[in-house]
């Protein structure tokens, strides 16, 4: 079946931070008066809180581990402000999205709390770039759960086998899309996961704007 829609992950697929997140996390914790927090611990807590309104529950878990009395919402706000300020589009993706929408339904499905991810979308000015933009904080489940991808398909009005999903994470994006019946395309690059055989194609991050439209046209 030919492709009628394409969905995208956000972070490290369409947009990237200008500074490393370990540094941003350290700065946010210090600004809020919290103890030092590691990126590894943050990611574990983040995975357990994919359907939340804010990052406060993530930082509540981390602060409890340290026995810290600091308000989790204070740390969440400090981190959100710094991440939002640092996020920028991958070069060329805005023109790519505009071009794709002349032929395909285009959607966004991003893991994370609602306030945090929507702040990024607003900062990037991307509200009009998608036919639908879903944040898992507003859904019953986050990626890789099939329910997250089903929500994307419902909003796009397409079947799984006519929908491509583009992302960088093997666990969240490639495995999740594959298991939900979509056709996954894996984004590669520095710090990204190794190529996964479940992806129908592998495209380097820098080449995505030029190579993805050609791939979709050939499917």
Short mmCIF file of C-alpha atoms in Angstrom, two decimals:
data_model
loop_
_atom_site.label_atom_id
_atom_site.label_comp_id
_atom_site.label_asym_id
_atom_site.label_seq_id
_atom_site.Cartn_x
_atom_site.Cartn_y
_atom_site.Cartn_z
CA UNK A 1 0.00 0.00 0.00
CA UNK A 2 1.28 3.49 -0.81
CA UNK A 3 1.98 6.00 1.94
CA UNK A 4 -0.71 8.54 2.78
CA UNK A 5 0.62 9.86 6.10
CA UNK A 6 3.85 10.36 8.00
CA UNK A 7 4.27 10.84 11.73
CA UNK A 8 7.27 12.23 13.56
CA UNK A 9 8.94 12.09 16.93
CA UNK A 10 10.04 15.54 18.16
CA UNK A 11 13.21 15.47 20.27
CA UNK A 12 16.39 14.48 18.42
CA UNK A 13 14.32 13.87 15.27
CA UNK A 14 12.94 17.28 14.26
CA UNK A 15 14.44 19.44 17.00
CA UNK A 16 17.59 19.37 19.11
CA UNK A 17 18.93 21.32 22.11
CA UNK A 18 21.84 23.65 21.55
CA UNK A 19 23.39 22.49 24.84
CA UNK A 20 23.68 19.00 26.31
CA UNK A 21 20.86 18.00 28.61
CA UNK A 22 23.13 16.84 31.43
CA UNK A 23 24.38 20.41 31.76
CA UNK A 24 20.89 21.86 31.53
CA UNK A 25 19.65 19.46 34.23
CA UNK A 26 22.55 20.39 36.51
CA UNK A 27 21.89 24.10 36.03
CA UNK A 28 18.16 23.71 36.70
CA UNK A 29 18.75 21.70 39.87
CA UNK A 30 21.24 24.25 41.17
CA UNK A 31 18.96 27.17 40.32
CA UNK A 32 16.09 25.56 42.24
CA UNK A 33 18.26 24.68 45.23
CA UNK A 34 18.03 20.94 44.57
CA UNK A 35 20.83 18.39 45.02
CA UNK A 36 22.78 17.26 41.91
CA UNK A 37 20.60 15.06 39.69
CA UNK A 38 21.88 12.63 37.06
CA UNK A 39 20.58 12.32 33.51
CA UNK A 40 20.29 8.54 33.95
CA UNK A 41 18.01 8.87 36.98
CA UNK A 42 15.99 11.54 35.19
CA UNK A 43 15.39 9.30 32.17
CA UNK A 44 14.22 6.42 34.39
CA UNK A 45 11.74 8.67 36.16
CA UNK A 46 10.66 10.25 32.85
CA UNK A 47 9.77 6.83 31.41
CA UNK A 48 7.48 6.22 34.36
CA UNK A 49 5.69 9.55 33.89
CA UNK A 50 4.86 9.79 30.18
CA UNK A 51 1.20 10.66 30.76
CA UNK A 52 1.55 13.65 33.08
CA UNK A 53 0.66 17.32 32.81
CA UNK A 54 4.06 18.58 34.01
CA UNK A 55 7.50 17.22 34.94
CA UNK A 56 6.80 17.76 38.64
CA UNK A 57 6.14 14.02 39.29
CA UNK A 58 9.48 13.21 37.64
CA UNK A 59 11.36 15.54 39.94
CA UNK A 60 9.29 14.45 42.93
CA UNK A 61 10.65 10.93 42.42
CA UNK A 62 14.23 12.18 42.07
CA UNK A 63 14.05 14.52 45.04
CA UNK A 64 12.51 11.80 47.22
CA UNK A 65 15.48 9.58 46.39
CA UNK A 66 17.74 12.31 47.80
CA UNK A 67 15.48 13.12 50.74
CA UNK A 68 15.32 16.71 49.50
CA UNK A 69 12.59 19.11 50.68
CA UNK A 70 12.81 21.24 47.51
CA UNK A 71 9.48 21.78 45.71
CA UNK A 72 9.43 19.49 42.62
CA UNK A 73 7.43 22.06 40.68
CA UNK A 74 10.21 24.57 41.20
CA UNK A 75 12.78 22.23 39.67
CA UNK A 76 10.38 21.29 36.86
CA UNK A 77 9.88 24.96 35.97
CA UNK A 78 13.62 25.70 36.01
CA UNK A 79 14.31 22.72 33.77
CA UNK A 80 11.44 23.46 31.37
CA UNK A 81 12.53 27.07 30.91
CA UNK A 82 16.10 26.08 30.09
CA UNK A 83 15.18 23.21 27.76
CA UNK A 84 12.63 25.33 25.92
CA UNK A 85 15.13 28.13 25.47
CA UNK A 86 17.74 25.70 24.08
CA UNK A 87 15.61 23.79 21.56
CA UNK A 88 16.07 24.59 17.85
CA UNK A 89 14.89 22.98 14.60
CA UNK A 90 17.13 20.58 12.74
CA UNK A 91 18.29 22.48 9.68
CA UNK A 92 15.91 22.03 6.77
CA UNK A 93 13.08 20.24 8.57
CA UNK A 94 10.64 23.15 8.46
CA UNK A 95 10.77 23.32 4.67
CA UNK A 96 10.56 19.52 4.58
CA UNK A 97 7.38 19.50 6.68
CA UNK A 98 5.78 22.16 4.49
CA UNK A 99 6.59 20.15 1.39
CA UNK A 100 5.31 16.87 2.83
CA UNK A 101 1.96 18.41 3.74
CA UNK A 102 1.24 19.06 0.06
CA UNK A 103 1.10 15.28 -0.44
CA UNK A 104 0.62 13.56 2.93
CA UNK A 105 -1.16 13.90 6.22
CA UNK A 106 1.58 14.88 8.69
CA UNK A 107 1.48 14.27 12.43
CA UNK A 108 3.59 14.62 15.55
CA UNK A 109 3.66 12.14 18.43
CA UNK A 110 6.03 13.09 21.23
CA UNK A 111 6.62 11.51 24.62
CA UNK A 112 6.47 13.67 27.70
CA UNK A 113 4.40 15.89 29.97
CA UNK A 114 1.94 18.22 28.26
CA UNK A 115 3.28 21.56 29.50
CA UNK A 116 6.90 20.71 28.70
CA UNK A 117 6.35 19.42 25.17
CA UNK A 118 3.79 22.02 24.16
CA UNK A 119 6.18 24.74 25.32
CA UNK A 120 8.73 23.40 22.83
CA UNK A 121 6.16 23.30 20.00
CA UNK A 122 5.13 26.89 20.76
CA UNK A 123 8.73 28.09 20.98
CA UNK A 124 9.46 26.52 17.60
CA UNK A 125 6.29 28.07 16.15
CA UNK A 126 5.15 24.71 14.79
CA UNK A 127 1.43 24.68 15.61
CA UNK A 128 0.59 24.97 11.91
CA UNK A 129 3.20 22.47 10.73
CA UNK A 130 1.10 19.38 11.50
CA UNK A 131 -2.36 18.06 10.85
CA UNK A 132 -2.24 16.76 14.40
CA UNK A 133 0.30 17.18 17.22
CA UNK A 134 -0.05 14.75 20.13
CA UNK A 135 1.78 14.82 23.45
CA UNK A 136 1.59 11.59 25.41
CA UNK A 137 0.93 13.52 28.61
CA UNK A 138 -2.60 13.98 27.29
CA UNK A 139 -2.97 10.32 26.20
CA UNK A 140 -3.68 7.07 28.08
CA UNK A 141 -0.16 5.82 27.36
CA UNK A 142 3.18 6.91 25.96
CA UNK A 143 5.42 5.38 23.32
CA UNK A 144 6.17 2.50 22.78
CA UNK A 145 2.65 1.52 23.90
CA UNK A 146 0.46 0.77 20.87
CA UNK A 147 -2.27 3.04 22.27
CA UNK A 148 -0.07 6.08 21.64
CA UNK A 149 0.34 5.15 17.99
CA UNK A 150 -3.36 4.30 17.67
CA UNK A 151 -4.17 7.82 18.86
CA UNK A 152 -1.93 9.21 16.12
CA UNK A 153 -3.61 7.04 13.48
CA UNK A 154 -7.06 8.08 14.69
CA UNK A 155 -6.21 11.76 14.33
CA UNK A 156 -4.56 11.26 10.94
CA UNK A 157 -7.46 9.12 9.73
CA UNK A 158 -5.09 6.53 8.24
CA UNK A 159 -4.37 2.82 8.55
CA UNK A 160 -1.08 1.60 10.04
CA UNK A 161 0.30 0.12 6.81
CA UNK A 162 -0.13 3.40 4.94
CA UNK A 163 1.56 5.43 7.69
CA UNK A 164 5.31 5.97 8.13
CA UNK A 165 6.67 6.95 11.54
CA UNK A 166 10.04 8.67 11.86
CA UNK A 167 12.05 8.68 15.08
CA UNK A 168 15.45 8.15 16.65
CA UNK A 169 14.75 5.85 19.60
CA UNK A 170 14.74 2.11 18.91
CA UNK A 171 12.70 1.39 22.04
CA UNK A 172 10.14 4.19 21.86
CA UNK A 173 9.89 4.92 18.14
CA UNK A 174 11.05 2.01 16.01
CA UNK A 175 9.86 -0.91 18.13
CA UNK A 176 6.67 0.92 19.11
CA UNK A 177 5.73 1.88 15.56
CA UNK A 178 6.62 -1.57 14.23
CA UNK A 179 4.52 -3.37 16.84
CA UNK A 180 1.58 -1.04 16.10
CA UNK A 181 1.80 -1.92 12.40
CA UNK A 182 3.26 1.38 11.14
CA UNK A 183 6.28 1.57 8.87
CA UNK A 184 9.19 2.93 10.97
CA UNK A 185 12.09 4.99 9.64
CA UNK A 186 15.03 5.33 12.01
CA UNK A 187 17.00 8.56 12.37
CA UNK A 188 20.71 7.99 12.95
CA UNK A 189 23.47 10.26 14.16
CA UNK A 190 25.89 11.03 16.97
CA UNK A 191 24.54 9.62 20.21
CA UNK A 192 21.65 7.85 18.47
CA UNK A 193 20.84 4.15 18.73
CA UNK A 194 22.44 1.65 16.35
CA UNK A 195 20.44 0.76 13.21
CA UNK A 196 17.55 -1.57 13.99
CA UNK A 197 16.36 -4.18 11.45
CA UNK A 198 12.70 -3.43 12.18
CA UNK A 199 13.05 -0.04 10.49
CA UNK A 200 12.22 0.03 6.79
CA UNK A 201 14.99 2.59 6.28
CA UNK A 202 17.77 4.34 8.18
CA UNK A 203 18.54 8.01 7.49
CA UNK A 204 21.28 10.09 9.05
CA UNK A 205 19.99 13.06 11.00
CA UNK A 206 21.63 15.62 8.70
CA UNK A 207 20.20 13.95 5.60
CA UNK A 208 16.59 13.69 6.77
CA UNK A 209 15.20 16.81 4.97
CA UNK A 210 16.62 15.69 1.62
CA UNK A 211 16.27 11.91 1.89
CA UNK A 212 12.91 11.36 3.59
CA UNK A 213 10.72 12.90 0.84
CA UNK A 214 12.48 10.74 -1.75
CA UNK A 215 12.00 7.62 0.37
CA UNK A 216 8.29 8.30 0.87
CA UNK A 217 7.78 8.85 -2.86
CA UNK A 218 9.34 5.44 -3.57
CA UNK A 219 7.23 3.48 -1.08
#
